[in-house]
Short mmCIF file of N, CA and C in Angstrom, two decimals:
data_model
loop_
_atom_site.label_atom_id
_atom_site.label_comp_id
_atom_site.label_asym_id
_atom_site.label_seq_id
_atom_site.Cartn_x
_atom_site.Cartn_y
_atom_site.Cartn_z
N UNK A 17 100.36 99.70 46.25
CA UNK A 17 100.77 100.21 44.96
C UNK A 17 101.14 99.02 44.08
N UNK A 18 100.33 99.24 42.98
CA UNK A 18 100.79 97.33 41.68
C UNK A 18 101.26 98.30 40.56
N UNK A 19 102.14 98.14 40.44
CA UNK A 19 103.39 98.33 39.34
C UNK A 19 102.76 97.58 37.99
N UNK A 20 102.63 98.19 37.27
CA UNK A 20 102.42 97.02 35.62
C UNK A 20 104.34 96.94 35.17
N UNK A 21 104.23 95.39 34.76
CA UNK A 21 105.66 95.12 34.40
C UNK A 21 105.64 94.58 33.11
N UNK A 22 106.88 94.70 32.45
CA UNK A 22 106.55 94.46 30.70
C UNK A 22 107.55 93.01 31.02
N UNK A 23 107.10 91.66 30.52
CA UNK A 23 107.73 91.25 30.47
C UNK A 23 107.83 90.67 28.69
N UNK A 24 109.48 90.48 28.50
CA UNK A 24 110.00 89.69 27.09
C UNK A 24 111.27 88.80 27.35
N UNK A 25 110.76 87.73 26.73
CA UNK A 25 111.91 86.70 26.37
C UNK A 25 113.19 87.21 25.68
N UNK A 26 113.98 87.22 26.08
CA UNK A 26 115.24 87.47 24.87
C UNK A 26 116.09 86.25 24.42
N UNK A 27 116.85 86.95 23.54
CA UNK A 27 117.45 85.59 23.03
C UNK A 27 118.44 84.62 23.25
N UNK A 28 118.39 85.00 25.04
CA UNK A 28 119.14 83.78 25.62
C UNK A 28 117.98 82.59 26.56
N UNK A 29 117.01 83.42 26.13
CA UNK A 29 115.93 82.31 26.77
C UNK A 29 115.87 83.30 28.20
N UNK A 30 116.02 83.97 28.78
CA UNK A 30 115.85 84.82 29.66
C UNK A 30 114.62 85.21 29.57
N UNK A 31 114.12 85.70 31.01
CA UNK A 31 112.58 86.70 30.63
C UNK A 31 113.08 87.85 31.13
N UNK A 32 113.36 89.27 30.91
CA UNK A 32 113.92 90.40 31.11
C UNK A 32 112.57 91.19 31.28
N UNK A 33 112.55 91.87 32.62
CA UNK A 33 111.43 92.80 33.11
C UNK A 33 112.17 93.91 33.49
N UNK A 34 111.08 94.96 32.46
CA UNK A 34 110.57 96.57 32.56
C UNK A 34 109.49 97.34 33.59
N UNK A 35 109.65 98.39 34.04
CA UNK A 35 108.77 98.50 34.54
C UNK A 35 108.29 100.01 33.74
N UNK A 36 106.87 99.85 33.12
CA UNK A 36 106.37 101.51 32.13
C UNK A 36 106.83 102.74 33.09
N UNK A 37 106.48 102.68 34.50
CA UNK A 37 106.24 103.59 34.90
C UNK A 37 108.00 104.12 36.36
N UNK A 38 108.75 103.53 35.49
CA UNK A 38 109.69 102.93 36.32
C UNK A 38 111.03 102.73 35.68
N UNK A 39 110.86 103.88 34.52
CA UNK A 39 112.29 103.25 34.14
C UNK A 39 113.64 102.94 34.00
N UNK A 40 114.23 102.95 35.74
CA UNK A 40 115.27 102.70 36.22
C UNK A 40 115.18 101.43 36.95
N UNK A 41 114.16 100.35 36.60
CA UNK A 41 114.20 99.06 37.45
C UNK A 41 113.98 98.17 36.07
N UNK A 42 114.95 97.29 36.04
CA UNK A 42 114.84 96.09 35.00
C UNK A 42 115.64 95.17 36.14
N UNK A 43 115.26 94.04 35.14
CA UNK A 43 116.27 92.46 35.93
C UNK A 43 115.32 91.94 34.97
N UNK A 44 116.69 90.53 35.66
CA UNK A 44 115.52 89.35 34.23
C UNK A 44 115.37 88.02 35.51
N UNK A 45 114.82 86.99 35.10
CA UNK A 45 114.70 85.46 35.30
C UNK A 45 115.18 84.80 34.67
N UNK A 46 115.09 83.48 34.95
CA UNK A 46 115.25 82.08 34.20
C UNK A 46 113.58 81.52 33.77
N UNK A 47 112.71 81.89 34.21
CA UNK A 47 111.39 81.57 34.08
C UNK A 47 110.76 83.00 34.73
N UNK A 48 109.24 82.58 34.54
CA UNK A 48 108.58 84.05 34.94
C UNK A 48 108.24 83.93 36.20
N UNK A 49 108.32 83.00 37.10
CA UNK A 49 108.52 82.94 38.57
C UNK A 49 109.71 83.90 39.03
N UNK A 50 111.09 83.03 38.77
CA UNK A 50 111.97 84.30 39.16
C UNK A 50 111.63 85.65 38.63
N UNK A 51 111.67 85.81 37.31
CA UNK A 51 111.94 87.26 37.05
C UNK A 51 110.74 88.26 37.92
N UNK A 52 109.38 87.66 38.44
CA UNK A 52 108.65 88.49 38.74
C UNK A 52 109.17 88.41 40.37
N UNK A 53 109.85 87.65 41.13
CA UNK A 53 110.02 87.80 42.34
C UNK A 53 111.45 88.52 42.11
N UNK A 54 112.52 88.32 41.36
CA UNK A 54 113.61 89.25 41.13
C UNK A 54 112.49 91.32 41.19
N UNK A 55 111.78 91.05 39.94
CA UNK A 55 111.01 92.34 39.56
C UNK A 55 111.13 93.47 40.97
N UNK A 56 110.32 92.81 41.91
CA UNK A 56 109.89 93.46 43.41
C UNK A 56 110.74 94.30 43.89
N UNK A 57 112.33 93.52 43.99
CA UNK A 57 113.42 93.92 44.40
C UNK A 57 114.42 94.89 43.87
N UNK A 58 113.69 95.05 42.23
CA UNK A 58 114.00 95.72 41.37
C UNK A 58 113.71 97.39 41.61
N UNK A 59 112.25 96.70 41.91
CA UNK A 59 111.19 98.35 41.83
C UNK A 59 111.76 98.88 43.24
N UNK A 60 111.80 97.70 44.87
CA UNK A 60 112.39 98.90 45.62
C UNK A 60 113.27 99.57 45.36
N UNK A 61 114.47 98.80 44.98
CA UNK A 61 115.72 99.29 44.70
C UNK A 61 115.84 101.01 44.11
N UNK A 62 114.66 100.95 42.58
CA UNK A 62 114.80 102.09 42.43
C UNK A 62 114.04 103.14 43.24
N UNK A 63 112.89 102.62 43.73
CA UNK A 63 112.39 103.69 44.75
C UNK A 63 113.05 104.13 45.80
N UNK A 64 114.19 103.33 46.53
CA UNK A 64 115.14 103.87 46.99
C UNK A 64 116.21 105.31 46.15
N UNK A 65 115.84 104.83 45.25
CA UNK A 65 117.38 106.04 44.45
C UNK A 65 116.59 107.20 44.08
N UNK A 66 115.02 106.97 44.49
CA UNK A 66 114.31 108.33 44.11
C UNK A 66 114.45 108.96 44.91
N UNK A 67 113.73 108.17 46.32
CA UNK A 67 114.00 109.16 47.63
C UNK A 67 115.48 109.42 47.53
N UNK A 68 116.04 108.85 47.73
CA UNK A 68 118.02 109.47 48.00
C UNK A 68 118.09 110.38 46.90
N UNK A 69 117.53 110.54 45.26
CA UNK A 69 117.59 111.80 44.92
C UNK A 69 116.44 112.61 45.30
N UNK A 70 115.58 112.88 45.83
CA UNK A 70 114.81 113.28 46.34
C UNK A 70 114.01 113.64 44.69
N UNK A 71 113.44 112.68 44.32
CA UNK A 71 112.66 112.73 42.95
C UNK A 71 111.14 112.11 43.33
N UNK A 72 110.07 113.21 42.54
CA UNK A 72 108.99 112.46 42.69
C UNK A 72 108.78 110.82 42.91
N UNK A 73 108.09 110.34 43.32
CA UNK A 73 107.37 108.65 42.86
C UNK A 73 107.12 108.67 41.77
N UNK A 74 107.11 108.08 41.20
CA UNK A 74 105.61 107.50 39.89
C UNK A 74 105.30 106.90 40.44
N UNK A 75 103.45 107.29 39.85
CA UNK A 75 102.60 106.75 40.34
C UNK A 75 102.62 105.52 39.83
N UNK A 76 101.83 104.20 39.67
CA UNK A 76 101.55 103.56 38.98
C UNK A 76 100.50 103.44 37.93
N UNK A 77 100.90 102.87 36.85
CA UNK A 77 99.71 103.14 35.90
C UNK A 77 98.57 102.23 35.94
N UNK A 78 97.42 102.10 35.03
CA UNK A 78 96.61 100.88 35.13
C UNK A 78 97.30 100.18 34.35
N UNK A 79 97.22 98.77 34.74
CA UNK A 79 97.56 97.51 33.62
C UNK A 79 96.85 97.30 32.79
N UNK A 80 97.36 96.78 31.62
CA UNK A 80 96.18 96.66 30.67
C UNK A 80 96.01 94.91 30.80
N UNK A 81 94.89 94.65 30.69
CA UNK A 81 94.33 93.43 30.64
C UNK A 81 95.34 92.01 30.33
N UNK A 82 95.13 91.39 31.62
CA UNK A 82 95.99 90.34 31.59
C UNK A 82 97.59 90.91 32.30
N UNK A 83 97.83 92.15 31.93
CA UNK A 83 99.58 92.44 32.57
C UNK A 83 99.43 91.98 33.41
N UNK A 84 100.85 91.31 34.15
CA UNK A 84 101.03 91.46 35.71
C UNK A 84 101.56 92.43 36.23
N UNK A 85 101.50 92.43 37.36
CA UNK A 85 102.04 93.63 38.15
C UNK A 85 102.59 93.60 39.59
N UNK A 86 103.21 94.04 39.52
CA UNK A 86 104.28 93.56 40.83
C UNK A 86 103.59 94.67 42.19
N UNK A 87 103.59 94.18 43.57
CA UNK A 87 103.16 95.13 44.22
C UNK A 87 104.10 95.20 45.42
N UNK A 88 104.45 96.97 46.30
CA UNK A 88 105.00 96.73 46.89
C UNK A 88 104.37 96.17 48.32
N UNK A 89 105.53 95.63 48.99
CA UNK A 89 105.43 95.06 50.48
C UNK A 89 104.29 96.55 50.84
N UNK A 90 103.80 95.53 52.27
CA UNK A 90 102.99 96.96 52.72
C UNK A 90 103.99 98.21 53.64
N UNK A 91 104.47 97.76 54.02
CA UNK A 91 105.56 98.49 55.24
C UNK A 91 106.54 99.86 54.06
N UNK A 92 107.04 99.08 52.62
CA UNK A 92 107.47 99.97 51.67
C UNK A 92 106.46 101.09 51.14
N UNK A 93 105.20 100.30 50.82
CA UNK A 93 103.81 101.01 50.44
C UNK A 93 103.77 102.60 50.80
N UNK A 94 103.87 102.23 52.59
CA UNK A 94 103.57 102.90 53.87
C UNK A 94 104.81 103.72 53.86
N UNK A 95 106.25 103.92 53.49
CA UNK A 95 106.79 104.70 53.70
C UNK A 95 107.05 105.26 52.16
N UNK A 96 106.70 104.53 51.26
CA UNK A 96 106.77 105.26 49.62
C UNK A 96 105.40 106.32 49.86
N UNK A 97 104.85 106.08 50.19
CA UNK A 97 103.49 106.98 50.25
C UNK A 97 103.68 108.64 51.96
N UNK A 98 104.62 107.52 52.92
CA UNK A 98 104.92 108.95 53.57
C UNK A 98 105.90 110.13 52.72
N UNK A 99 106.97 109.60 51.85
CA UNK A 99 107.78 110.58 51.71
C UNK A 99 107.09 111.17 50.26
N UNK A 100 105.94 110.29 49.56
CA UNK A 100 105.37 111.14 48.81
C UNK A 100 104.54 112.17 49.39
N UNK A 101 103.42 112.31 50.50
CA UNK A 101 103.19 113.47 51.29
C UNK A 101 103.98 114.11 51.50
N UNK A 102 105.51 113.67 52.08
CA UNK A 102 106.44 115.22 52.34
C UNK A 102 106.59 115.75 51.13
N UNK A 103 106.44 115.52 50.24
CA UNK A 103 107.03 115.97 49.27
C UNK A 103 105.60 116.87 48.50
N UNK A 104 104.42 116.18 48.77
CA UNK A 104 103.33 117.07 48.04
C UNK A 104 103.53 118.54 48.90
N UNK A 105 103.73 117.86 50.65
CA UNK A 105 102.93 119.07 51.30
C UNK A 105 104.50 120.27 51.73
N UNK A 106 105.76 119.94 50.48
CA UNK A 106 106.93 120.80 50.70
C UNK A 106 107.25 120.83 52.51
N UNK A 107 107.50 119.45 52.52
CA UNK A 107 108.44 119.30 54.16
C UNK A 107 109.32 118.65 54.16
N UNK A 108 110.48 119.05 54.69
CA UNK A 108 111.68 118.39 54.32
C UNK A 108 111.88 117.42 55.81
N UNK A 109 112.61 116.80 55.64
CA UNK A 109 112.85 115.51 56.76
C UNK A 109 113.73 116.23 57.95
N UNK A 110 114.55 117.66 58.17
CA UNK A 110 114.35 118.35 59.41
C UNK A 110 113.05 119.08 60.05
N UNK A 111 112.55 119.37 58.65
CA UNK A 111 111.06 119.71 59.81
C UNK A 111 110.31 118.89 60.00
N UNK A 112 110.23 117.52 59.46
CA UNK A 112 108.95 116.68 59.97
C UNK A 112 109.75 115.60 61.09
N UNK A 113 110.80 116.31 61.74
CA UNK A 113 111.77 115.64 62.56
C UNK A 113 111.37 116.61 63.98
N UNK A 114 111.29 118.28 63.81
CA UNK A 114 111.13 119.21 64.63
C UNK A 114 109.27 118.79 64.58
N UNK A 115 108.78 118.31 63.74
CA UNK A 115 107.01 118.43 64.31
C UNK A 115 107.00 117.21 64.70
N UNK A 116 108.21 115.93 64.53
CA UNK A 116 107.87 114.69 66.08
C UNK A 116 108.28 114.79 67.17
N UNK A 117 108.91 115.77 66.81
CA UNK A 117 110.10 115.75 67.86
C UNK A 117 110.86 114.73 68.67
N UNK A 118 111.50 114.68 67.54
CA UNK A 118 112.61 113.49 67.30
C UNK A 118 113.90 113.62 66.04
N UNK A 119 114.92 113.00 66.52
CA UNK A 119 116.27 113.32 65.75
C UNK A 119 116.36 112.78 64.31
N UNK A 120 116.91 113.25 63.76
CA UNK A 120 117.04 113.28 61.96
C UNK A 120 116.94 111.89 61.58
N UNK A 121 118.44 110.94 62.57
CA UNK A 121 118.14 110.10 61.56
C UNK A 121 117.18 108.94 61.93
N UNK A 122 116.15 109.20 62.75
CA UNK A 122 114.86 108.37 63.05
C UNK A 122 114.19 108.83 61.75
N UNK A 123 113.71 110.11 61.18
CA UNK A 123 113.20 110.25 60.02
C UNK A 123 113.95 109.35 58.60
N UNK A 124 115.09 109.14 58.67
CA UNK A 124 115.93 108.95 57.75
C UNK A 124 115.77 107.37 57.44
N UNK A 125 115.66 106.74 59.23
CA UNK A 125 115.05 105.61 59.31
C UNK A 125 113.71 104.77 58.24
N UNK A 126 112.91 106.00 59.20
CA UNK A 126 111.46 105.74 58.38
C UNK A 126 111.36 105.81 56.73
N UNK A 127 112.32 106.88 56.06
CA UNK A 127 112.11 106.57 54.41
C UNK A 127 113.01 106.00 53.99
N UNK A 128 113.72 104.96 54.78
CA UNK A 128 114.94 104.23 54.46
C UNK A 128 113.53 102.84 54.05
N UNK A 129 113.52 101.91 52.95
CA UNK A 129 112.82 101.05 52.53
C UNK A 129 113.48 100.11 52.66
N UNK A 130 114.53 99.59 53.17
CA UNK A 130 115.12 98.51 53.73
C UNK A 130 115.32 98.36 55.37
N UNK A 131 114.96 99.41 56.29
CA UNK A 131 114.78 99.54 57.12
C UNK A 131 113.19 99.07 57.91
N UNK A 132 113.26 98.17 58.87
CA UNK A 132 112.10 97.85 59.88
C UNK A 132 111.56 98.29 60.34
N UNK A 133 111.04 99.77 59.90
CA UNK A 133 109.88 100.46 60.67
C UNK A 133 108.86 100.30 61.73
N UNK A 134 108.39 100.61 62.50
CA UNK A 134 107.23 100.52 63.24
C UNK A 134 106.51 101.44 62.30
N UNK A 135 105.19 100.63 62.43
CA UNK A 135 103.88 101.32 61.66
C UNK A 135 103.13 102.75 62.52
N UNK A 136 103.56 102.24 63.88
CA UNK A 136 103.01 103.33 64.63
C UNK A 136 103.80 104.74 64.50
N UNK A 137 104.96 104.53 64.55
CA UNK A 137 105.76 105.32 63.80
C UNK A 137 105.55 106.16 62.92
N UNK A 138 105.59 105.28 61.58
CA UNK A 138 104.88 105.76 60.07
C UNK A 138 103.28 106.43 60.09
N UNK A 139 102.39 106.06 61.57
CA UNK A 139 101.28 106.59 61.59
C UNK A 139 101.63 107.84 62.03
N UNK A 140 102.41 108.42 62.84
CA UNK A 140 102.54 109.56 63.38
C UNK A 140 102.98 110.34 62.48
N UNK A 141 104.08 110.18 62.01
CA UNK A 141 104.85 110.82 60.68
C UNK A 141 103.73 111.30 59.60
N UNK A 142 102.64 110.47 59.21
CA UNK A 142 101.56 110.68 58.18
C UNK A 142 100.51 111.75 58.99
N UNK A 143 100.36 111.35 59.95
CA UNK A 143 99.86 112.66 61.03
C UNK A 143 99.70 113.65 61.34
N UNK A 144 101.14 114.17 61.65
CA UNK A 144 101.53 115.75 61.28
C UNK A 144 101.54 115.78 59.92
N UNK A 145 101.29 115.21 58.92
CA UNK A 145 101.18 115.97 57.73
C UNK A 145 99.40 115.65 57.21
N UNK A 146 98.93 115.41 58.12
CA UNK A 146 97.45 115.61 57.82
C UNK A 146 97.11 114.38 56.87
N UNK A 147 97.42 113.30 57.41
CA UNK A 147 96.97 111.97 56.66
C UNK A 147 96.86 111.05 57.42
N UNK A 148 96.31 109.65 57.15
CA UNK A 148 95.76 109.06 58.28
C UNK A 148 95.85 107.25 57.51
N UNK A 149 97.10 106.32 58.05
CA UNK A 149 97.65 105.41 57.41
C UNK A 149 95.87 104.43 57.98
N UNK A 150 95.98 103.76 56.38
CA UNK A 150 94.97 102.73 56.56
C UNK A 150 95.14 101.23 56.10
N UNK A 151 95.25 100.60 56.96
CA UNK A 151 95.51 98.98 56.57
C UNK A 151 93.76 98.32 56.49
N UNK A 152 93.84 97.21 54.99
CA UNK A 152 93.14 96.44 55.05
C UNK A 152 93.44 95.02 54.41
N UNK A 153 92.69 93.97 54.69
CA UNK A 153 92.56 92.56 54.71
C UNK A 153 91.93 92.14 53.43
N UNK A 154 92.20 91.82 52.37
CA UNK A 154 91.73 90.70 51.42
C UNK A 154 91.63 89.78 51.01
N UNK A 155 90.80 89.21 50.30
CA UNK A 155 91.28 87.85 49.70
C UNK A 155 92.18 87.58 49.01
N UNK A 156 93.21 86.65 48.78
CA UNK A 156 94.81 86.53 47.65
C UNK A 156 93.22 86.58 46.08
N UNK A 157 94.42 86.77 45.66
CA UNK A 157 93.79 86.73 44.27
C UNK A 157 93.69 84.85 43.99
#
């Protein structure tokens, strides 16, 4: 998932980042190195306060030419995208606890985004809900 981020200078010489699709994550930098590695930490942060309110994702939008865009870790990717399935396919985290059969807060684990998941884990979880986690390899930009 690549986030488009707005970035502007303000008038302390700061670079202060927005995110369009996101708008409970700002922070700034001292240059656009920090602010875009601050950014990342920004966007989990609020994707954390979605799941804990149990609020859709936003999706991400397209960037328009030239934006940057911040992307999440893959392991966050992988559990922003499981608790968006629970949420398309209306399952709450006691029943997709009763179809692993396994205790609550192992689920609680898995959509916790500061938490160390196992992927095999997150594959099973995507499983019973009829999805099927796919990792691939690219070139860096």
């Amino acid at each position: 998932m690549n986030y488009p981020v707005k970035l502007v200078r303000d008038s302390n010489d700061a670079i202060l980042v927005d995110f369009p699709d996101v708008p409970e994550a700002h922070t700034f930098g001292e240059d656009m190195e920090e602010a875009l590695m601050r950014a990342g930490e920004a966007l989990e942060s609020a994707l954390s306060a979605y799941i804990e309110l149990r609020r859709d994702i936003p999706a991400p939008s397209k960037p328009k030419r030239g934006q940057p865009v911040v992307s999440l870790p893959a392991l966050v990717d992988a559990k922003v995208r499981l608790y968006s399935a629970m949420r398309a396919s209306r399952i709450g985290k006691a029943e997709l606890a009763r179809r692993l059969n396994c205790h609550l807060p192992q689920i609680d684990r898995l959509l916790d985004l500061n938490h160390n998941s196992r992927l095999d884990q997150l594959e099973a979880a995507l499983r019973v809900l009829g999805k099927r986690l796919v990792v691939s390899v690219v070139d860096a930009a």
